[in-house]
XYZ file of C-alpha atoms in Angstrom:
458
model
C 13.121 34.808 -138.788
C 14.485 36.058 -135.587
C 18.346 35.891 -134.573
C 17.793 32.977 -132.071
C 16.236 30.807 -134.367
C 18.818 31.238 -137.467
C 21.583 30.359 -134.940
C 19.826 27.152 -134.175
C 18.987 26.787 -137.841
C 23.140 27.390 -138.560
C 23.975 24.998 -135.639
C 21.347 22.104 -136.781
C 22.912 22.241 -140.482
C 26.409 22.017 -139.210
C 25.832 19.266 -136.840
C 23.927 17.581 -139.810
C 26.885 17.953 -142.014
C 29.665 16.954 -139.625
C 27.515 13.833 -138.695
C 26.474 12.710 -142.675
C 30.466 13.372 -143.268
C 31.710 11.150 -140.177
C 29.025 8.161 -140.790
C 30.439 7.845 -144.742
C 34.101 7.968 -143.655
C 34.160 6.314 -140.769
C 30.964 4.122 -140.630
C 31.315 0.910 -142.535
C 30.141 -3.029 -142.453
C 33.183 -5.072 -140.663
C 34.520 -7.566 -142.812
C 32.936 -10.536 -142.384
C 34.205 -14.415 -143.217
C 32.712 -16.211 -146.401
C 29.663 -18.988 -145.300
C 30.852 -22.194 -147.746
C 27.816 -24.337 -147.816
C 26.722 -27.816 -149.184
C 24.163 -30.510 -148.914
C 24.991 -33.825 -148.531
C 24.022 -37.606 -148.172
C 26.031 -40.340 -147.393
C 25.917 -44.401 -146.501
C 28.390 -43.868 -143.334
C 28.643 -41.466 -140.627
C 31.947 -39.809 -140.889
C 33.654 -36.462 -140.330
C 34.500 -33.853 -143.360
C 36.960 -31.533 -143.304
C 37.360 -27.953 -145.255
C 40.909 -26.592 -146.111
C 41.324 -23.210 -147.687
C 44.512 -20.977 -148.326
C 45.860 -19.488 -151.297
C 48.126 -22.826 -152.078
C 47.952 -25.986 -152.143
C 50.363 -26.297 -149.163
C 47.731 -27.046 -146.687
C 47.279 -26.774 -142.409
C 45.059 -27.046 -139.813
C 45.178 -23.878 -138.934
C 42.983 -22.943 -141.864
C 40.611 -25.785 -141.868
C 37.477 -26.576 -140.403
C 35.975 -30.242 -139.234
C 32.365 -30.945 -139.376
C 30.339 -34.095 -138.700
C 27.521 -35.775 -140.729
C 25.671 -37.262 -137.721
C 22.696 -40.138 -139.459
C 23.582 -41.876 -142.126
C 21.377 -41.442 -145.503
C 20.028 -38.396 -144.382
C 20.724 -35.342 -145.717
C 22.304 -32.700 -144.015
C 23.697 -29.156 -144.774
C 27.116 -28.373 -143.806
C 28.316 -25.141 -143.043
C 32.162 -23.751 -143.137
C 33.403 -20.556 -142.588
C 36.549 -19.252 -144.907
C 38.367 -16.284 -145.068
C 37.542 -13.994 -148.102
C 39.772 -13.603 -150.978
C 41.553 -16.979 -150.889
C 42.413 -19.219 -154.119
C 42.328 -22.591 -153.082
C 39.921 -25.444 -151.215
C 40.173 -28.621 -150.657
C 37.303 -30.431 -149.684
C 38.242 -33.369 -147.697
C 35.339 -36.540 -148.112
C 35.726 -38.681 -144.818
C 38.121 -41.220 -143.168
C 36.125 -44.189 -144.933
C 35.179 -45.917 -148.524
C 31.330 -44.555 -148.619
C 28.785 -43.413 -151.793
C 28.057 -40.163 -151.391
C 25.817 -37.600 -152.682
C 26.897 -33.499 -152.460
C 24.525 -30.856 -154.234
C 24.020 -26.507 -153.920
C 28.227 -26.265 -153.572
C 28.228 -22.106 -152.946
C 29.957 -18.982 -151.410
C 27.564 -17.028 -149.036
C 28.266 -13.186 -147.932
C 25.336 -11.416 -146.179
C 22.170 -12.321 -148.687
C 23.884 -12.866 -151.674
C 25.496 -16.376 -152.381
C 27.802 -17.341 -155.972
C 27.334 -21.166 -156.955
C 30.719 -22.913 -157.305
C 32.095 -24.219 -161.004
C 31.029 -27.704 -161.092
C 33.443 -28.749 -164.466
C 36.022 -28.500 -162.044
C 35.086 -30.890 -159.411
C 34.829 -33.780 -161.959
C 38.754 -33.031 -163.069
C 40.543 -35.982 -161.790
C 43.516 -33.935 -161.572
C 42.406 -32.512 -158.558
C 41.159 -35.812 -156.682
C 42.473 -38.377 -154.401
C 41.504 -41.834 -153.263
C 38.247 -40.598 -155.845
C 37.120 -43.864 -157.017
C 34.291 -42.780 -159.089
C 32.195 -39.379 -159.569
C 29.478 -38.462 -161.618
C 27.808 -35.195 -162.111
C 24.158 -35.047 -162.164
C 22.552 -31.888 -162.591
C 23.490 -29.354 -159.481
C 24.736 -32.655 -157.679
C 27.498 -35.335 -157.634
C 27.936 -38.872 -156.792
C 30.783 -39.430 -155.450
C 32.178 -43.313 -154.389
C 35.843 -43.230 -152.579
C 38.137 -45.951 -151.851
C 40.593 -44.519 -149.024
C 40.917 -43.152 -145.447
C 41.914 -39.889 -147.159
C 39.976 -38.681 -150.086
C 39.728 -35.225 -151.425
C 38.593 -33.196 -154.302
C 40.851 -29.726 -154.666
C 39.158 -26.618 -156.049
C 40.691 -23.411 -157.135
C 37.961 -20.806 -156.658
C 37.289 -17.863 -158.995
C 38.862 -14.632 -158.091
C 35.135 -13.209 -159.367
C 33.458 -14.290 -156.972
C 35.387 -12.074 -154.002
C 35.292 -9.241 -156.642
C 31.231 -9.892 -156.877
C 31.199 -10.006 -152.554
C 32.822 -6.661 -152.379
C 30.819 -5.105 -155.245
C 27.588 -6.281 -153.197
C 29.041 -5.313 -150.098
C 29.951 -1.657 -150.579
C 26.158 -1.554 -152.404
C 24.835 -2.296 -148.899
C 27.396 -0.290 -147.015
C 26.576 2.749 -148.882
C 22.596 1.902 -148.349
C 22.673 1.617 -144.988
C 24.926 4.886 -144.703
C 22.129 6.504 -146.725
C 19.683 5.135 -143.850
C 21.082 6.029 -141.337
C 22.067 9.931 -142.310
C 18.248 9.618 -143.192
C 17.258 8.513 -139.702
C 19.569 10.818 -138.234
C 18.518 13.927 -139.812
C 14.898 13.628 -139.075
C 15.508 13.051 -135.714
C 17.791 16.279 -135.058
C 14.634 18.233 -137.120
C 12.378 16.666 -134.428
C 14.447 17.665 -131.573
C 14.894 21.035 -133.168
C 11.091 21.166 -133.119
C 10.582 20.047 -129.912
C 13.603 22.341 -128.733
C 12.315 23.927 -125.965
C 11.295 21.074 -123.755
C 14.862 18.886 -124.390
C 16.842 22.534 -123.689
C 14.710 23.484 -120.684
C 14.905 20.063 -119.591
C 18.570 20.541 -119.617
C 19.288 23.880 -118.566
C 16.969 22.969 -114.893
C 19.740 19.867 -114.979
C 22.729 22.505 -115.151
C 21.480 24.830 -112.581
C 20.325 22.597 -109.702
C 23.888 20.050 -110.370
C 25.061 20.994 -106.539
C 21.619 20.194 -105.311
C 21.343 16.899 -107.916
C 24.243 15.547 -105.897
C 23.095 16.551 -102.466
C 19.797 15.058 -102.947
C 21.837 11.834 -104.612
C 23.470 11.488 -101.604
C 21.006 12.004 -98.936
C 18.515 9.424 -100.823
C 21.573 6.921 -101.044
C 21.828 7.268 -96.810
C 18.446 7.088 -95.779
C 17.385 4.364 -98.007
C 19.186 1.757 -95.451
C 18.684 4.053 -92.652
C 17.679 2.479 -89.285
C 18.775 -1.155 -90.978
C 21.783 -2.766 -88.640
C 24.071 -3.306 -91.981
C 22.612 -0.039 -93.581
C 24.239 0.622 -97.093
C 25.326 -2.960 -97.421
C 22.667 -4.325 -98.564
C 22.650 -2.229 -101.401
C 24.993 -4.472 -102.532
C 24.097 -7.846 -100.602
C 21.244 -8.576 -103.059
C 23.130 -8.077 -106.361
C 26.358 -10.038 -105.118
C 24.191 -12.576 -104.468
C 22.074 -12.845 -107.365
C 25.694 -13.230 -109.642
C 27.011 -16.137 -107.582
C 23.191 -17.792 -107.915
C 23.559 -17.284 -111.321
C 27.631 -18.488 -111.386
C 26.720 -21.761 -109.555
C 23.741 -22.474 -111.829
C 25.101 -22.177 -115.184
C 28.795 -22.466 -114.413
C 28.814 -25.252 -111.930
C 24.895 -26.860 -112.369
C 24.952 -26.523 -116.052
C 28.835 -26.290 -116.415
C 28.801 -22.973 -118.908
C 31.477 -22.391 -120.318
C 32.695 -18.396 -121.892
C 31.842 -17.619 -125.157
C 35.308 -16.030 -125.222
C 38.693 -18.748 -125.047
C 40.617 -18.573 -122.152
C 38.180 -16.298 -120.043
C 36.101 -17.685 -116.634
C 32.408 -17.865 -117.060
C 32.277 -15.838 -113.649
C 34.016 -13.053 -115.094
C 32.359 -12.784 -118.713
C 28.669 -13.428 -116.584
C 30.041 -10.514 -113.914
C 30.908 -8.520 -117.154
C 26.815 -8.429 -118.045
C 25.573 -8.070 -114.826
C 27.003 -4.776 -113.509
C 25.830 -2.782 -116.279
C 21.987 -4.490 -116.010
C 22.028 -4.096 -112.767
C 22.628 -0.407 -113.065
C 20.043 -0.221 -115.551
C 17.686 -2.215 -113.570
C 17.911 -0.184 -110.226
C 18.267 3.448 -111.946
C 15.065 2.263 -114.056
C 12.920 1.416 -111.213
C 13.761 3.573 -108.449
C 13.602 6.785 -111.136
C 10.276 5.602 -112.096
C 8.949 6.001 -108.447
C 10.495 9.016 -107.762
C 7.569 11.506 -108.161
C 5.475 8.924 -105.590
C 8.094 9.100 -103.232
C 8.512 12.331 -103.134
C 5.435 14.091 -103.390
C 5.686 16.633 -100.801
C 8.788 17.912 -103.413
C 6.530 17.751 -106.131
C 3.461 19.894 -104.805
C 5.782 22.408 -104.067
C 5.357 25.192 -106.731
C 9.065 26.669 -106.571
C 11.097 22.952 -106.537
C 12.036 22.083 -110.211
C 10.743 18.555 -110.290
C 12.571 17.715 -113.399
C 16.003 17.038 -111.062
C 14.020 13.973 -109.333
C 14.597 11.219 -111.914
C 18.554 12.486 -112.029
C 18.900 12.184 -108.250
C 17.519 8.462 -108.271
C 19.898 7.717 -110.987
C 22.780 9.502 -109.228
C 22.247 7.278 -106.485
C 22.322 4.033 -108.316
C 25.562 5.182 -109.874
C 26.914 5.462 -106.871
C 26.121 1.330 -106.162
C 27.016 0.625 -110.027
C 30.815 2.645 -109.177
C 31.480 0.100 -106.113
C 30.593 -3.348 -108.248
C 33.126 -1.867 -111.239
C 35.572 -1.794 -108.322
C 34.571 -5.548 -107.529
C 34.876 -6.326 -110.938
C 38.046 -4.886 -111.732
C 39.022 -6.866 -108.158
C 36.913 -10.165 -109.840
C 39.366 -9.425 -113.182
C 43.055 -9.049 -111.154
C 42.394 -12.079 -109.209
C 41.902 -14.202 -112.931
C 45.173 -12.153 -114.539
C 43.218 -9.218 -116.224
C 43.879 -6.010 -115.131
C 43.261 -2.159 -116.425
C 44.694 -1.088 -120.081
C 43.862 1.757 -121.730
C 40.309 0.258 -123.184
C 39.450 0.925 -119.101
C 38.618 4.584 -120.070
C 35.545 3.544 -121.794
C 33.923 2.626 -119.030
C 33.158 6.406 -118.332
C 31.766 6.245 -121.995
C 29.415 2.906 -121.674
C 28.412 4.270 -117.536
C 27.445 7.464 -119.778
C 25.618 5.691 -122.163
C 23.125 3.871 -119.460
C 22.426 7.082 -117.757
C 21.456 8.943 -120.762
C 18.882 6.126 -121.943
C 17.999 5.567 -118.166
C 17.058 9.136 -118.123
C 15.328 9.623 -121.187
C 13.071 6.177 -120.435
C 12.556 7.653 -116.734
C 11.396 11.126 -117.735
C 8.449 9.351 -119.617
C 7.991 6.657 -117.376
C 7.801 8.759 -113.666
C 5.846 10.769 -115.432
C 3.363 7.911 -116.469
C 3.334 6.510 -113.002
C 1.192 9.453 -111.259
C -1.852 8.789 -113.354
C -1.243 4.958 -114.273
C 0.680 3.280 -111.096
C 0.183 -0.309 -112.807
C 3.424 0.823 -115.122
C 5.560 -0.032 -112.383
C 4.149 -3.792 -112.687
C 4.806 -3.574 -116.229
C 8.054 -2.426 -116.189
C 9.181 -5.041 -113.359
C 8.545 -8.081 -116.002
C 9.675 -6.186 -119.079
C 12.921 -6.407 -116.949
C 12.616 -9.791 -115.757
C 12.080 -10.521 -119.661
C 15.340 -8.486 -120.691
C 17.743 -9.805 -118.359
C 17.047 -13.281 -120.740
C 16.437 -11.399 -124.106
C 19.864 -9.376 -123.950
C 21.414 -11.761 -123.344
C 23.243 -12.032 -120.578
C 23.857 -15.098 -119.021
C 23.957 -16.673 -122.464
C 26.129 -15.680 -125.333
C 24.015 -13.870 -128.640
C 25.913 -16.581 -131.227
C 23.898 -19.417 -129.707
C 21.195 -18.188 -131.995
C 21.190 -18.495 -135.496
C 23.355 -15.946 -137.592
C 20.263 -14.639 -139.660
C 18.173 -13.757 -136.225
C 21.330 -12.269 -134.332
C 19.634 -8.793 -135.425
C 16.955 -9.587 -133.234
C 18.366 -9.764 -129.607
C 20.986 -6.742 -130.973
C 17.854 -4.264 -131.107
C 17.991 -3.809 -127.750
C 19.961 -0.684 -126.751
C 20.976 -2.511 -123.149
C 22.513 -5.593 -125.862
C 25.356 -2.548 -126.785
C 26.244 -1.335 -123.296
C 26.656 -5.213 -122.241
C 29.061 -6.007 -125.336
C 30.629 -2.437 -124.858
C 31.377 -3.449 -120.849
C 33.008 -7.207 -122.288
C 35.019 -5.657 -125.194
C 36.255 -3.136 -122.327
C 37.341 -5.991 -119.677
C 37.825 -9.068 -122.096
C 37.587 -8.360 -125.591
C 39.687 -5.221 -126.154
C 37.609 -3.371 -128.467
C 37.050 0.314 -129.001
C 33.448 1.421 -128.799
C 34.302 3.387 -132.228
C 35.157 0.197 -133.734
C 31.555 -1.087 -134.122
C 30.389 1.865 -136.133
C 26.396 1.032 -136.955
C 25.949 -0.594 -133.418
C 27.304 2.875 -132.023
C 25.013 4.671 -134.204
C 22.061 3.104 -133.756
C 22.694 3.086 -130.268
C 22.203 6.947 -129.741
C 19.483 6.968 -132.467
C 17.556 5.053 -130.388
C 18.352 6.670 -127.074
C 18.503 10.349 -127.959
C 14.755 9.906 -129.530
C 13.852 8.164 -126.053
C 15.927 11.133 -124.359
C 13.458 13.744 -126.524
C 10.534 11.807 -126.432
C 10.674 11.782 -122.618
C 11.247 15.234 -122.045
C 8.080 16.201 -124.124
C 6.059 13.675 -122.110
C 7.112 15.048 -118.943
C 6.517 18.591 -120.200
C 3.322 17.661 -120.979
C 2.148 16.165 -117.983
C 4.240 18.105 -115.377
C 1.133 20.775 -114.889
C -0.950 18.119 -113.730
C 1.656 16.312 -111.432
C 0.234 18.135 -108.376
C -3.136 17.998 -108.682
C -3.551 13.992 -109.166
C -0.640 13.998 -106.385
């Protein structure tokens, strides 16, 4: 084994190590609310309410409301507690009805604990219970008052089995992920040469990246009477298209309390549209400029960067109008601000790494560009933007979250609304940069690949 080999051998195992030992300390499942669940018929339509603290001294604060909609239907009802707490109180209605409630349980993640039933039928814990009668995994239950309610003090157990199940999984998925992760720095340590050429072309042309960045930004509008304005016409445009149609037409209101639908909307759009431009025009690049490309001494590799350069330097101007969008509504900058260099970063890595493979692509299959104008049209809707992710069901969240672009839109609303640290959502960030740095090396060793033939097809 040669000296330049066992460094990158030394440098792979410590990067390996440093990364296994930061995912098990620092990477871990957030904490998430108990699911209380039950199943119930009734003769009446009528509201039921949930209260849960740890005694019996009892506020709205911790309670939630739920209606049964048809009467003598059955319905499941769905409440979300806090976890370790001692005490619930399960509140039956405003009315005298007959009613039927069966599969009383605790939910965390997959695993669910079914509640004690010997202790609902304790009349010391009831009020305005007329009558109830345990049959099998159900009750019948008749009350006679506008304020009935069975208490229940729940088993400290059942917390201690929700932990025990949830540091199982935690330490699974850590195991996983260091699995994932390790493969893919042996791949890239296999494929070496074509990521670290790749980059080292990037480092020495940087002064003619940005020259190039800026010349393509100028002529693009050239000879047009508003020239560079309508690189941002089109996109200002599209958001208040989009604000009048779901905030005004359809009266949307933000997923978040006490923020304006334009802003949370504006707060998904600027990093798309980024994404969208950098995407496109980096995909064209080698057809646009082909007399660069048959050139043997110009390093072709700086093409995709300089079309991605220039959309940053449209994405920069709409942060501006955003942060200008945020002051006028009473947000302004706070230290989460700085993470929009972090999230910018994030899009033009992934941009990159897609583009490398895709410009590539494009000399000797120019129908990708069709393609990858309605894969976008598709993930503007599948990201989602213009509608929040919790509209879907809880089990098929994981679904719209496997999209790399879902993190960077999040990532740009916890940095203007939410207040959240990028570090703070541990397996999103990680599976994040799985997912990009394997596009990142999977790119360069397309373009490799094909870069001997861009000339001659050209």
């Amino acid at each position: 084994m040669n000296k330049k080999k066992f460094i990158k051998l030394i440098i792979l195992a410590l990067i390996v190590i440093i990364s296994n030992i930061l995912i098990f300390n620092y990477c871990n499942l957030e904490n998430r609310n108990i699911t209380l669940s039950y199943k119930i018929v009734s003769d009446n339509q009528d509201t039921y309410q949930l209260f849960y603290g740890n005694d019996t001294v009892w506020n709205e604060e911790q309670s939630q409301s739920l209606n049964y909609a048809e009467a003598r239907k059955q319905e499941s009802l769905k409440y979300t507690i806090s976890n370790n707490i001692q005490y619930l109180r399960f509140d039956l209605g405003n009315q005298t009805s007959n009613i039927n409630i069966s599969d009383i349980k605790l939910s965390y993640l997959n695993k669910s604990v079914y509640l004690d039933l010997d202790q609902m039928v304790d009349k010391n814990n009831q009020n305005q219970v007329e009558e109830i009668q345990r049959v099998g995994n159900s009750f019948d239950i008749k009350t006679n008052g506008t304020d009935p309610y069975i208490v229940y003090k729940v088993d400290p157990k059942a917390f201690e089995d929700f932990d025990s199940y949830k540091n199982t999984v935690n330490n699974i998925l850590k195991i996983v992920i260091c699995i994932v992760i390790d493969m893919l720095l042996l791949v890239v340590l296999r494929k070496s040469r074509s990521v670290f050429t790749l980059l080292q072309e990037l480092k020495n042309n940087k002064t003619l990246i940005l020259n190039l960045s800026k010349n393509d930004f100028k002529t693009k509008y050239a000879g047009s009477y508003l020239g560079i304005v309508w690189a941002f016409i089109q996109p200002i445009v599209t958001i208040v298209v989009y604000w009048f149609v779901f905030g005004v037409g359809l009266r949307a209101g933000s997923p978040i309390k006490g923020v304006p639908f334009i802003l949370w909307l504006m707060g998904g759009l600027v990093p798309w549209f980024f994404f969208q431009e950098a995407l496109l025009n980096a995909t064209n690049c080698m057809l646009e400029y082909s007399y660069l490309v048959k050139k043997v001494v110009f390093k072709v590799s700086i093409l995709p960067i300089v079309k991605i350069v220039s959309a940053l330097f449209v994405h920069l101007v709409f942060v501006g109008f955003l942060f200008v969008v945020a002051g006028i509504y009473g947000f302004y900058p706070s230290m989460y601000t700085v993470q929009l260099i972090y999230y910018s970063f994030c899009v033009f890595v992934m941009v990159l790494g897609i583009s490398y493979a895709t410009c590539a692509i494009m000399i000797f299959f120019k129908d990708l560009g069709q393609i990858i104008n309605i894969f976008l049209q598709i993930g503007i809707w599948m990201t989602p933007i213009m509608w929040s992710y919790t509209m879907v069901p809880e089990g098929y969240q994981w679904i719209l979250k496997l999209s790399p672009m879902y993190y960077v839109v999040e990532g740009y609303r916890d940095t203007f609304l939410n207040h959240i640290w990028f570090f703070q959502r541990y397996f999103e960030t990680v599976y994040f940069w799985i997912i990009t740095l394997g596009l990142f090396a999977l790119g360069a060793m397309i373009f490799k690949k094909l870069k001997p033939h861009f000339a001659d097809v050209l």
